[in-house]
Coordinates of C-alpha atoms and ligand atoms in Angstrom, one line a residue:
Chain A
M173 CA 0.0 0.0 0.0
A174 CA 1.3 3.4 -0.9
E175 CA 2.1 5.8 1.9
S176 CA -0.6 8.4 2.4
P177 CA 0.5 11.9 1.6
L178 CA 1.4 14.4 4.3
L179 CA -0.5 17.1 2.4
A180 CA -3.3 16.6 -0.1
V181 CA -5.0 19.5 -1.9
K182 CA -8.0 18.7 -4.1
D183 CA -9.7 20.9 -6.6
L184 CA -8.9 24.0 -4.6
E185 CA -10.6 27.3 -5.5
V186 CA -9.7 30.5 -3.7
F187 CA -11.3 33.9 -4.2
Y188 CA -10.5 37.5 -3.1
G189 CA -14.0 38.9 -2.9
G190 CA -15.3 38.2 -6.4
I191 CA -11.9 37.7 -7.9
Q192 CA -10.7 34.1 -8.3
A193 CA -7.0 33.6 -7.6
I194 CA -6.9 29.8 -7.6
H195 CA -8.8 27.9 -10.3
G196 CA -8.9 24.3 -9.2
I197 CA -5.6 23.1 -7.9
S198 CA -4.7 19.6 -6.7
L199 CA -1.4 18.4 -5.3
E200 CA 0.0 15.7 -3.1
I201 CA 3.1 15.9 -1.1
K202 CA 4.7 13.0 0.8
K203 CA 6.5 13.2 4.1
G204 CA 10.1 14.4 3.7
E205 CA 9.7 15.7 0.2
M206 CA 11.1 19.0 -1.1
V207 CA 8.8 20.4 -3.7
A208 CA 9.0 23.7 -5.6
V209 CA 6.2 25.8 -7.0
I210 CA 7.3 28.1 -9.8
G211 CA 5.4 30.7 -11.8
A212 CA 5.3 34.3 -12.8
N213 CA 4.3 37.1 -10.6
G214 CA 0.5 37.0 -9.9
A215 CA 0.2 33.3 -10.7
G216 CA -1.3 32.6 -7.3
K217 CA 1.7 31.0 -5.6
S218 CA 1.4 33.1 -2.4
T219 CA -2.3 32.6 -2.3
L220 CA -1.8 28.8 -2.4
L221 CA 0.7 28.8 0.5
N222 CA -1.3 31.3 2.6
T223 CA -4.4 29.1 2.1
I224 CA -2.5 26.0 3.2
A225 CA -1.1 27.9 6.2
G226 CA -4.6 29.2 7.3
D227 CA -3.9 32.8 6.6
K228 CA -6.4 32.9 3.8
S229 CA -9.8 31.1 3.6
Y230 CA -10.7 29.0 0.6
Q231 CA -14.1 28.6 -1.0
K232 CA -14.0 25.2 -2.8
G233 CA -12.2 21.9 -2.7
S234 CA -10.5 20.3 0.2
I235 CA -7.2 20.3 2.0
T236 CA -6.1 17.5 4.2
F237 CA -3.0 17.4 6.4
E238 CA -1.9 14.0 7.7
G239 CA -5.2 12.7 6.4
E240 CA -7.3 15.2 8.5
P241 CA -9.0 18.3 7.4
L242 CA -7.3 21.6 8.3
P243 CA -8.3 23.3 11.5
G244 CA -10.9 26.1 11.6
R245 CA -8.8 28.9 13.0
A246 CA -5.6 30.4 11.7
Y247 CA -3.7 30.1 15.0
Q248 CA -4.3 26.4 15.2
F249 CA -2.2 25.6 12.1
A250 CA 1.2 26.1 13.7
E251 CA 0.3 23.5 16.4
K252 CA -0.6 21.0 13.7
G253 CA 2.9 21.4 12.3
I254 CA 2.2 23.7 9.3
C255 CA 4.5 26.7 9.2
L256 CA 4.8 29.4 6.7
V257 CA 7.8 31.6 6.1
P258 CA 5.8 34.3 4.5
E259 CA 6.6 36.5 1.5
G260 CA 8.4 39.6 2.6
R261 CA 9.4 37.6 5.8
R262 CA 7.1 39.5 8.2
I263 CA 9.7 39.7 11.0
F264 CA 8.4 41.2 14.2
V265 CA 10.5 44.3 13.9
N266 CA 9.5 45.5 17.3
L267 CA 10.9 42.4 19.0
T268 CA 14.4 41.3 19.6
V269 CA 15.8 38.4 17.5
Y270 CA 15.6 36.2 20.5
D271 CA 11.9 37.1 21.1
N272 CA 11.2 36.6 17.5
L273 CA 12.4 33.0 17.8
L274 CA 10.5 32.6 21.0
V275 CA 7.3 33.7 19.3
G276 CA 8.1 31.0 16.7
A277 CA 7.9 28.5 19.5
Y278 CA 4.7 29.9 20.9
T279 CA 2.9 26.6 20.6
V280 CA 5.7 24.6 22.2
R281 CA 5.0 24.2 25.9
K282 CA 8.1 22.4 27.0
K283 CA 11.0 24.7 28.0
E284 CA 13.7 22.1 27.3
K285 CA 12.3 21.6 23.8
I286 CA 12.4 25.4 23.1
K287 CA 16.0 25.5 24.3
E288 CA 17.0 22.6 22.2
R289 CA 15.4 24.1 19.1
L290 CA 17.0 27.4 19.8
E291 CA 20.4 25.7 19.8
E292 CA 19.6 24.1 16.5
V293 CA 18.6 27.4 15.0
Y294 CA 21.8 29.1 16.3
D295 CA 23.8 26.2 15.0
L296 CA 22.4 26.6 11.5
F297 CA 22.5 30.4 11.6
P298 CA 25.3 31.5 13.9
R299 CA 24.6 35.1 12.8
L300 CA 21.3 35.1 14.6
K301 CA 23.0 34.3 17.9
E302 CA 25.4 37.2 17.4
R303 CA 22.4 39.5 16.8
E304 CA 20.3 37.9 19.6
K305 CA 19.5 41.1 21.4
Q306 CA 19.0 43.3 18.4
M307 CA 15.6 44.4 17.3
G308 CA 14.3 42.4 14.3
G309 CA 13.8 45.6 12.4
T310 CA 17.5 46.4 12.5
L311 CA 18.6 43.3 10.6
S312 CA 19.7 43.2 7.0
G313 CA 17.5 41.5 4.5
G314 CA 19.6 38.3 4.6
E315 CA 19.5 38.2 8.3
Q316 CA 15.8 38.8 8.4
Q317 CA 15.3 35.8 6.0
M318 CA 17.5 33.7 8.4
L319 CA 15.3 34.8 11.3
A320 CA 12.1 34.1 9.4
V321 CA 13.3 30.5 8.7
G322 CA 14.7 30.1 12.2
R323 CA 11.4 31.3 13.6
A324 CA 9.6 28.7 11.6
M325 CA 12.0 26.0 12.8
M326 CA 11.3 26.9 16.4
A327 CA 7.8 25.4 16.0
G328 CA 9.3 22.1 14.9
P329 CA 7.1 22.0 11.8
K330 CA 6.2 18.9 9.8
L331 CA 5.6 21.1 6.8
M332 CA 7.6 24.3 6.2
M333 CA 6.5 26.5 3.3
L334 CA 8.8 29.2 2.0
D335 CA 7.4 32.0 0.0
E336 CA 10.0 33.6 -2.3
P337 CA 12.9 33.2 0.1
S338 CA 15.4 34.6 -2.4
M339 CA 13.5 37.8 -2.9
G340 CA 15.8 40.9 -2.5
L341 CA 18.8 38.9 -1.4
A342 CA 22.4 39.0 -2.9
P343 CA 23.3 35.9 -4.9
V344 CA 25.9 34.7 -2.4
I345 CA 23.4 34.8 0.4
I346 CA 20.8 33.1 -1.8
D347 CA 23.1 30.1 -2.4
E348 CA 23.9 29.9 1.3
M349 CA 20.3 30.1 2.2
F350 CA 19.2 27.3 -0.2
D351 CA 21.9 25.1 1.2
K352 CA 20.4 25.6 4.6
F353 CA 17.0 24.6 3.3
K354 CA 18.4 21.3 2.0
K355 CA 20.1 20.8 5.4
I356 CA 16.9 21.4 7.3
N357 CA 15.1 19.0 4.9
S358 CA 17.7 16.2 5.2
K359 CA 18.6 16.7 8.9
Y360 CA 15.2 17.0 10.4
G361 CA 13.1 15.4 7.7
T362 CA 11.0 18.5 7.4
T363 CA 8.8 18.4 4.4
M364 CA 9.2 21.6 2.3
I365 CA 7.4 23.6 -0.3
I366 CA 9.4 26.3 -1.8
V367 CA 7.7 29.0 -3.9
E368 CA 10.0 30.9 -6.3
Q369 CA 10.0 33.2 -9.2
N370 CA 13.6 32.3 -9.5
A371 CA 12.8 29.0 -11.3
Q372 CA 16.4 27.8 -11.9
L373 CA 17.1 28.1 -8.2
A374 CA 13.9 26.3 -7.1
L375 CA 14.3 23.5 -9.7
D376 CA 18.0 23.0 -8.6
T377 CA 16.9 22.6 -5.0
A378 CA 13.7 20.6 -5.1
N379 CA 13.2 17.1 -6.2
R380 CA 9.8 17.8 -7.7
A381 CA 8.0 20.9 -9.0
Y382 CA 4.8 22.3 -10.1
V383 CA 4.5 25.1 -12.6
M384 CA 1.8 27.5 -11.9
S385 CA 0.1 30.0 -14.2
V386 CA -3.0 32.1 -13.6
G387 CA -4.2 30.1 -10.7
K388 CA -3.6 26.7 -12.2
F389 CA -0.9 24.1 -12.4
I390 CA 0.1 23.8 -16.0
M391 CA 2.9 21.3 -15.6
E392 CA 4.3 19.1 -12.9
G393 CA 7.1 16.5 -12.5
D394 CA 10.6 15.8 -11.6
S395 CA 12.7 18.9 -11.3
Q396 CA 15.4 17.7 -13.6
E397 CA 12.9 16.8 -16.3
L398 CA 11.3 20.2 -16.0
I399 CA 14.7 22.0 -16.3
H400 CA 15.2 20.3 -19.6
D401 CA 11.7 20.9 -20.9
P402 CA 11.8 23.4 -23.7
K403 CA 8.6 25.1 -22.7
V404 CA 9.8 25.6 -19.1
Q405 CA 13.2 26.8 -20.4
E406 CA 11.6 29.4 -22.6
A407 CA 8.9 30.6 -20.2
Y408 CA 10.7 30.5 -16.9
L409 CA 14.4 30.0 -17.3
G410 CA 15.0 32.7 -19.8
F411 CA 16.3 30.4 -22.6
K412 CA 15.6 31.3 -26.2
Chain B
M726 CA 8.8 77.5 46.1
N727 CA 6.4 75.7 48.5
T728 CA 3.4 76.4 46.2
F729 CA 5.5 74.9 43.4
L730 CA 6.3 71.8 45.4
Q731 CA 2.6 71.6 46.4
Q732 CA 1.5 71.9 42.8
L733 CA 4.2 69.4 41.7
I734 CA 2.7 66.8 44.0
T735 CA -0.8 67.5 42.9
G736 CA 0.4 67.4 39.3
I737 CA 2.1 64.1 39.7
S738 CA -1.0 62.5 41.4
I739 CA -3.4 63.7 38.7
G740 CA -0.7 62.8 36.1
S741 CA -0.5 59.3 37.4
I742 CA -4.3 59.0 36.8
Y743 CA -3.8 60.3 33.2
A744 CA -0.9 57.9 32.8
L745 CA -3.0 54.9 33.7
L746 CA -5.7 55.9 31.3
A747 CA -3.2 56.7 28.6
V748 CA -1.5 53.3 29.0
G749 CA -4.9 51.7 28.5
Y750 CA -5.4 53.6 25.3
A751 CA -1.9 52.8 24.1
L752 CA -2.2 49.1 24.9
V753 CA -5.4 48.6 22.8
F754 CA -4.0 50.8 20.1
S755 CA -0.7 49.1 19.8
V756 CA -2.4 45.8 19.0
F757 CA -5.6 46.7 17.3
N758 CA -4.8 50.1 15.8
F759 CA -7.9 51.8 17.1
S760 CA -8.6 53.9 20.2
N761 CA -11.1 52.4 22.6
F762 CA -13.4 55.3 23.3
G763 CA -15.4 53.1 25.6
F764 CA -12.7 53.7 28.1
G765 CA -14.4 56.6 30.0
A766 CA -17.3 54.3 30.6
T767 CA -15.0 51.5 31.9
M768 CA -13.4 54.0 34.2
M769 CA -16.8 55.2 35.5
F770 CA -18.0 51.6 36.2
G771 CA -14.8 50.9 38.1
A772 CA -15.3 53.9 40.3
F773 CA -19.0 53.1 41.0
A774 CA -18.1 49.5 41.7
A775 CA -15.6 50.6 44.4
Y776 CA -18.0 53.1 45.7
Y777 CA -20.8 50.5 46.3
V778 CA -18.4 47.9 47.6
I779 CA -17.4 50.3 50.3
L780 CA -20.9 51.5 51.0
G781 CA -22.8 48.2 50.6
L782 CA -20.3 45.6 51.7
K783 CA -18.3 47.8 54.1
L784 CA -15.0 46.5 52.8
P785 CA -11.8 48.3 53.4
L786 CA -10.6 50.9 50.8
F787 CA -7.8 48.9 49.4
V788 CA -10.0 45.8 48.8
S789 CA -12.7 48.0 47.3
I790 CA -10.2 49.5 44.8
L791 CA -9.1 46.0 43.8
L792 CA -12.7 45.0 43.3
G793 CA -13.3 48.2 41.3
M794 CA -10.3 47.3 39.2
A795 CA -11.6 43.8 38.7
A796 CA -15.1 45.1 37.8
A797 CA -13.6 47.5 35.3
G798 CA -11.5 44.8 33.8
I799 CA -14.5 42.6 33.3
V800 CA -16.6 45.4 31.9
S801 CA -13.8 46.2 29.4
M802 CA -13.6 42.6 28.4
M803 CA -17.3 42.5 27.9
F804 CA -17.1 45.5 25.6
E805 CA -14.5 43.6 23.6
L806 CA -16.5 40.4 23.5
V807 CA -19.9 41.8 22.8
I808 CA -19.1 44.8 20.6
Y809 CA -15.6 45.0 19.2
R810 CA -15.0 41.3 18.6
P811 CA -18.0 40.7 16.3
M812 CA -16.9 43.9 14.4
R813 CA -13.3 42.8 14.1
K814 CA -14.5 39.4 12.8
K815 CA -16.4 41.3 10.0
N816 CA -13.2 43.1 9.3
V817 CA -14.9 46.5 9.5
M818 CA -12.8 49.7 9.2
R819 CA -11.2 50.8 12.4
I820 CA -13.2 54.0 12.4
Y821 CA -16.4 52.1 13.0
L822 CA -14.9 50.5 16.1
M823 CA -14.1 54.0 17.3
I824 CA -17.6 55.1 16.6
A825 CA -19.0 52.1 18.5
G826 CA -16.7 53.2 21.4
L827 CA -18.2 56.7 21.3
G828 CA -21.6 55.1 21.4
I829 CA -20.6 53.2 24.5
N830 CA -19.3 56.4 26.0
I831 CA -22.7 58.1 25.6
F832 CA -24.8 55.1 26.5
A833 CA -23.0 54.2 29.7
P834 CA -23.3 57.5 31.6
N835 CA -26.9 57.8 30.6
F836 CA -27.6 54.2 31.7
M837 CA -26.0 55.0 35.1
L838 CA -28.0 58.2 35.3
Q839 CA -31.2 56.2 35.1
I840 CA -30.1 53.7 37.7
V841 CA -28.3 55.8 40.3
G842 CA -29.3 59.3 39.4
G843 CA -27.0 62.2 38.5
A844 CA -26.0 63.2 42.0
V845 CA -22.3 63.8 42.6
K846 CA -21.1 61.4 45.2
G847 CA -18.2 61.9 47.5
F848 CA -15.9 58.9 47.6
P849 CA -16.9 57.2 50.9
S850 CA -13.4 56.9 52.5
D851 CA -12.4 59.1 55.3
W852 CA -9.0 57.5 55.4
A853 CA -8.2 58.6 51.9
R854 CA -9.1 62.2 52.7
V855 CA -6.6 62.7 55.5
T856 CA -3.9 65.1 54.7
M857 CA -0.4 64.6 55.8
T858 CA 2.0 67.4 56.2
V859 CA 5.6 66.9 55.0
G860 CA 7.7 70.0 55.7
S861 CA 5.4 72.7 54.5
V862 CA 3.7 70.6 51.9
N863 CA 0.3 69.0 52.4
I864 CA -0.3 65.7 50.8
T865 CA -3.6 63.7 50.8
R866 CA -3.3 60.0 51.4
S867 CA -5.3 59.3 48.2
D868 CA -2.6 61.2 46.2
V869 CA 0.1 59.0 47.7
L870 CA -1.9 55.9 47.2
A871 CA -2.6 56.9 43.6
L872 CA 1.0 57.3 42.8
V873 CA 2.0 54.1 44.6
M874 CA -0.7 52.0 42.9
S875 CA 0.0 53.5 39.5
I876 CA 3.7 52.6 39.8
A877 CA 2.8 49.1 41.1
L878 CA 0.2 48.5 38.3
L879 CA 2.6 49.8 35.5
T880 CA 5.3 47.5 36.9
L881 CA 3.0 44.6 36.9
L882 CA 1.9 45.4 33.3
W883 CA 5.5 45.6 32.2
A884 CA 6.3 42.3 33.9
F885 CA 3.3 40.7 32.2
L886 CA 4.3 42.0 28.8
Y887 CA 7.9 41.1 29.0
K888 CA 8.0 38.0 31.2
T889 CA 5.0 35.9 30.3
R890 CA 4.0 33.9 27.2
V891 CA 0.8 35.8 26.7
G892 CA 2.7 39.0 27.1
L893 CA 5.0 37.9 24.2
G894 CA 1.9 37.1 22.2
I895 CA 0.6 40.6 22.8
R896 CA 3.9 42.2 21.8
A897 CA 4.0 40.1 18.6
S898 CA 0.4 41.0 17.9
A899 CA 1.3 44.6 18.3
F900 CA 3.4 44.2 15.1
D901 CA 0.8 42.3 13.1
T902 CA -2.0 40.1 14.3
R903 CA -2.0 38.0 11.2
T904 CA 1.6 37.1 11.4
A905 CA 1.1 36.4 15.1
A906 CA -1.7 34.0 14.2
L907 CA 0.7 32.2 11.9
M908 CA 2.9 31.6 14.9
G909 CA 0.0 30.0 16.8
I910 CA -1.1 33.1 18.7
N911 CA -4.9 33.3 19.3
V912 CA -5.7 36.9 18.7
N913 CA -8.9 36.5 20.8
V914 CA -6.9 35.6 23.9
V915 CA -4.6 38.5 23.2
A916 CA -7.7 40.8 22.9
S917 CA -9.1 39.6 26.2
A918 CA -5.8 40.1 28.0
V919 CA -5.4 43.6 26.5
F920 CA -8.9 44.7 27.4
I921 CA -8.8 43.2 30.9
F922 CA -5.5 44.9 31.6
S923 CA -6.4 48.3 30.1
G924 CA -9.9 48.1 31.7
A925 CA -8.3 47.4 35.1
A926 CA -6.0 50.4 34.7
A927 CA -9.1 52.5 33.9
G928 CA -10.8 51.2 36.9
V929 CA -8.0 52.2 39.2
A930 CA -7.8 55.6 37.6
G931 CA -11.6 55.9 38.1
C932 CA -11.2 55.1 41.8
F933 CA -8.5 57.7 42.3
Y934 CA -10.3 60.3 40.3
G935 CA -13.4 59.6 42.4
M936 CA -11.3 60.1 45.6
K937 CA -9.8 63.3 44.3
Y938 CA -13.0 64.8 43.0
S939 CA -16.2 62.7 43.2
V940 CA -18.1 59.8 41.7
Y941 CA -20.8 60.6 39.1
P942 CA -22.1 59.1 35.9
A943 CA -20.4 61.6 33.6
M944 CA -17.0 61.3 35.3
G945 CA -15.7 59.2 32.3
A946 CA -15.3 62.4 30.4
V947 CA -11.9 62.8 32.0
A948 CA -10.7 59.7 30.1
T949 CA -10.3 62.1 27.2
K950 CA -7.3 63.5 29.0
G951 CA -5.8 60.0 28.9
F952 CA -6.5 59.9 25.2
I953 CA -4.8 63.2 24.7
A954 CA -1.8 61.9 26.7
S955 CA -1.6 58.7 24.7
T956 CA -1.7 60.7 21.5
V957 CA 0.9 63.2 22.7
G958 CA 3.0 60.3 23.9
G959 CA 2.7 58.6 20.5
L960 CA -0.3 56.3 19.8
G961 CA 0.5 52.8 20.8
S962 CA 3.6 53.7 22.8
L963 CA 3.4 52.6 26.5
G964 CA 6.4 54.6 27.6
G965 CA 5.1 57.6 25.7
A966 CA 1.8 57.3 27.4
V967 CA 3.3 57.3 30.9
V968 CA 5.6 60.2 30.2
A969 CA 2.9 62.3 28.5
G970 CA 0.3 61.4 31.2
L971 CA 2.6 62.7 33.9
L972 CA 3.5 65.7 31.9
L973 CA 0.0 66.6 31.1
G974 CA -1.0 66.3 34.8
F975 CA 2.0 68.5 35.8
L976 CA 1.4 71.2 33.2
E977 CA -2.3 71.4 33.8
T978 CA -1.8 71.8 37.5
M979 CA 0.9 74.5 36.9
I980 CA -1.4 76.4 34.6
A981 CA -4.4 76.1 37.0
S982 CA -2.3 77.4 39.8
Y983 CA -0.2 80.1 38.2
I984 CA -2.6 81.3 35.4
S985 CA -6.2 80.2 35.9
T986 CA -8.2 77.0 36.3
T987 CA -10.3 78.1 33.4
Y988 CA -7.3 77.7 31.1
R989 CA -6.6 74.1 32.2
D990 CA -8.7 72.2 29.7
L991 CA -8.1 74.8 27.0
F992 CA -4.4 74.0 27.5
A993 CA -4.8 70.2 27.2
Y994 CA -6.6 70.5 23.9
A995 CA -4.2 73.1 22.6
L996 CA -1.3 70.8 23.4
L997 CA -3.0 68.0 21.5
V998 CA -3.5 70.1 18.4
I999 CA 0.0 71.5 18.5
V1000 CA 1.6 68.1 19.0
L1001 CA -0.5 66.7 16.1
I1002 CA 0.6 69.6 13.8
F1003 CA 4.3 69.5 14.6
L1004 CA 4.9 65.9 15.8
P1005 CA 2.0 63.8 14.4
G1006 CA 3.7 60.6 15.7
G1007 CA 3.8 62.0 19.2
L1008 CA 6.7 62.4 21.5
M1009 CA 7.7 58.7 21.4
G1010 CA 5.8 57.1 18.7
R1011 CA 7.8 57.8 15.6
Q1012 CA 9.4 54.4 15.3
V1013 CA 7.6 51.2 15.2
H1014 CA 10.2 49.9 17.6
D1015 CA 8.7 52.1 20.3
K1016 CA 5.6 50.2 20.2
I1017 CA 5.4 47.9 23.3
Ligands
ADP144 N1 -5.3 40.6 -0.8 C1 -5.6 40.5 -2.1 N2 -6.8 41.1 -2.5 C2 -7.2 40.9 -3.8 N3 -6.5 40.2 -4.7 C3 -5.4 39.7 -4.4 C4 -4.9 39.8 -3.0 N4 -3.7 39.1 -3.0 C5 -3.5 38.6 -4.2 N5 -4.5 38.9 -5.1 C6 -4.6 38.6 -6.5 O1 -4.5 37.2 -6.6 C7 -3.7 36.8 -7.7 C8 -2.6 35.9 -7.2 O2 -1.7 36.6 -6.3 P1 -0.5 36.0 -5.5 O3 -1.0 34.8 -4.9 O4 0.0 37.0 -4.7 O5 0.5 35.6 -6.7 P2 2.0 35.3 -6.7 O6 2.4 35.0 -5.3 O7 2.1 34.1 -7.6 O8 2.7 36.4 -7.2 C9 -3.2 38.1 -8.3 O9 -4.0 38.3 -9.4 C10 -3.4 39.1 -7.3 O10 -3.7 40.4 -7.8
MG145 MG1 3.8 35.9 -4.1

């Protein structure tokens, strides 16, 4: 018998008022997978992640996580193990780096567990430890991205979703960052969805990918196959 | 010099009442980005609760203040639960929340007027009225108690915000309630905590205002001074609220004593307008970091 997926989305439709942003999307992600969603600006990638994370309500279709329907209220998602590293990072600029990480562990009741995770985060991003007492708002873009990822790690998520983590970062930092994602995935077995406009980067990192356009998946498959697909090359990788 | 010292002490004691009120406004504003204009009503209910606890139950002053504070906290939470929460759920514009608050502020005094009448009631504590003489300065016990309790309450609030889990949740929500929800923070719990705490502060302020002047249905009008202080301090800034509250109390008293009492209120509103023109962010509210 095949293993049941960690996340299963079926015929999802999402609206903003009267405007439809997601037009019937289905996807299945297995535990431990690293999956990319690529697509142009406005395709609906953020909407998809926000919906799975409980930040946006959906109108049609179904989403199940570990075989169960999603909880009813936004704040209950983190406890279930679904964590979003949102587009634009949304760091708590009025809190210290340390407090930002503590907020990430808001659903974790055991003190030892929080300490343990904190060490894991500092281990992965030593820069955050150096900046521990600084206000989140004073960090550089790269550091803020580290903090956003570290904050998500603090919850000990089963599914971590990253929305355009490369946005606004210098190329060296991007490479470093994506290495860390792979590390989190392999070391902690965290299932990941990475949304990117930078298709090359996403396809290089993920095992599997979905190509999204105007609220629909128009292609899906193995990352390496997609990289060599002429249509993908032309539309998303800038090949002529 | 002695009049100055005397006025300074009066100023600080009225200022600490303003500071408590201002902190209440700031706390709600920092998380929910609107000013709870139902605050005057909350304050009035707190004062009446303490008044009737002393008269009816014959409990000591201190206990009655604590009960007045608890009553105000509960009233405040009820306003949130019954009025603001359903409105927040519907995602209405903030201005409607404020209009609802104005409604509360007109409804509540009229409601009390029907029930207890409009008579001005002296706060029933002889203990609080006793004046102590330190050097050549006279201090009423209620003034000292007001200052001590304000400091205690503000310290408690600080400890709650900075040392507890829910406090962290409140500070995170002050940045953005949606991002806070992504972290597992239930905004309704945050709302209850914020309204209970700010309501309790208003209740204590009501008790001390009642002791200083008197208890009557329209007494909540003075909460406007707290609102002015919180705006002058910087909307949503707790530190700014405390500083501006004390400052306002001090300046008002000085003006009342050296110029004329009729200029007192004139001054408070002039200060508000001037600050809004030249420093729209208030004294301490320019940076988002200054939020709690
Ligand atoms: N808050 C919103 N209100 C109305 N429309 C929105 C909102 N957010 C996104 N949209 C619309 O939904 C579509 C998908 O947006 P989004 O999910 O942000 O795309 P992407 O992340 O792929 O750039 C776009 O047409 C966008 O204009
Ligand atoms: Mg997006």
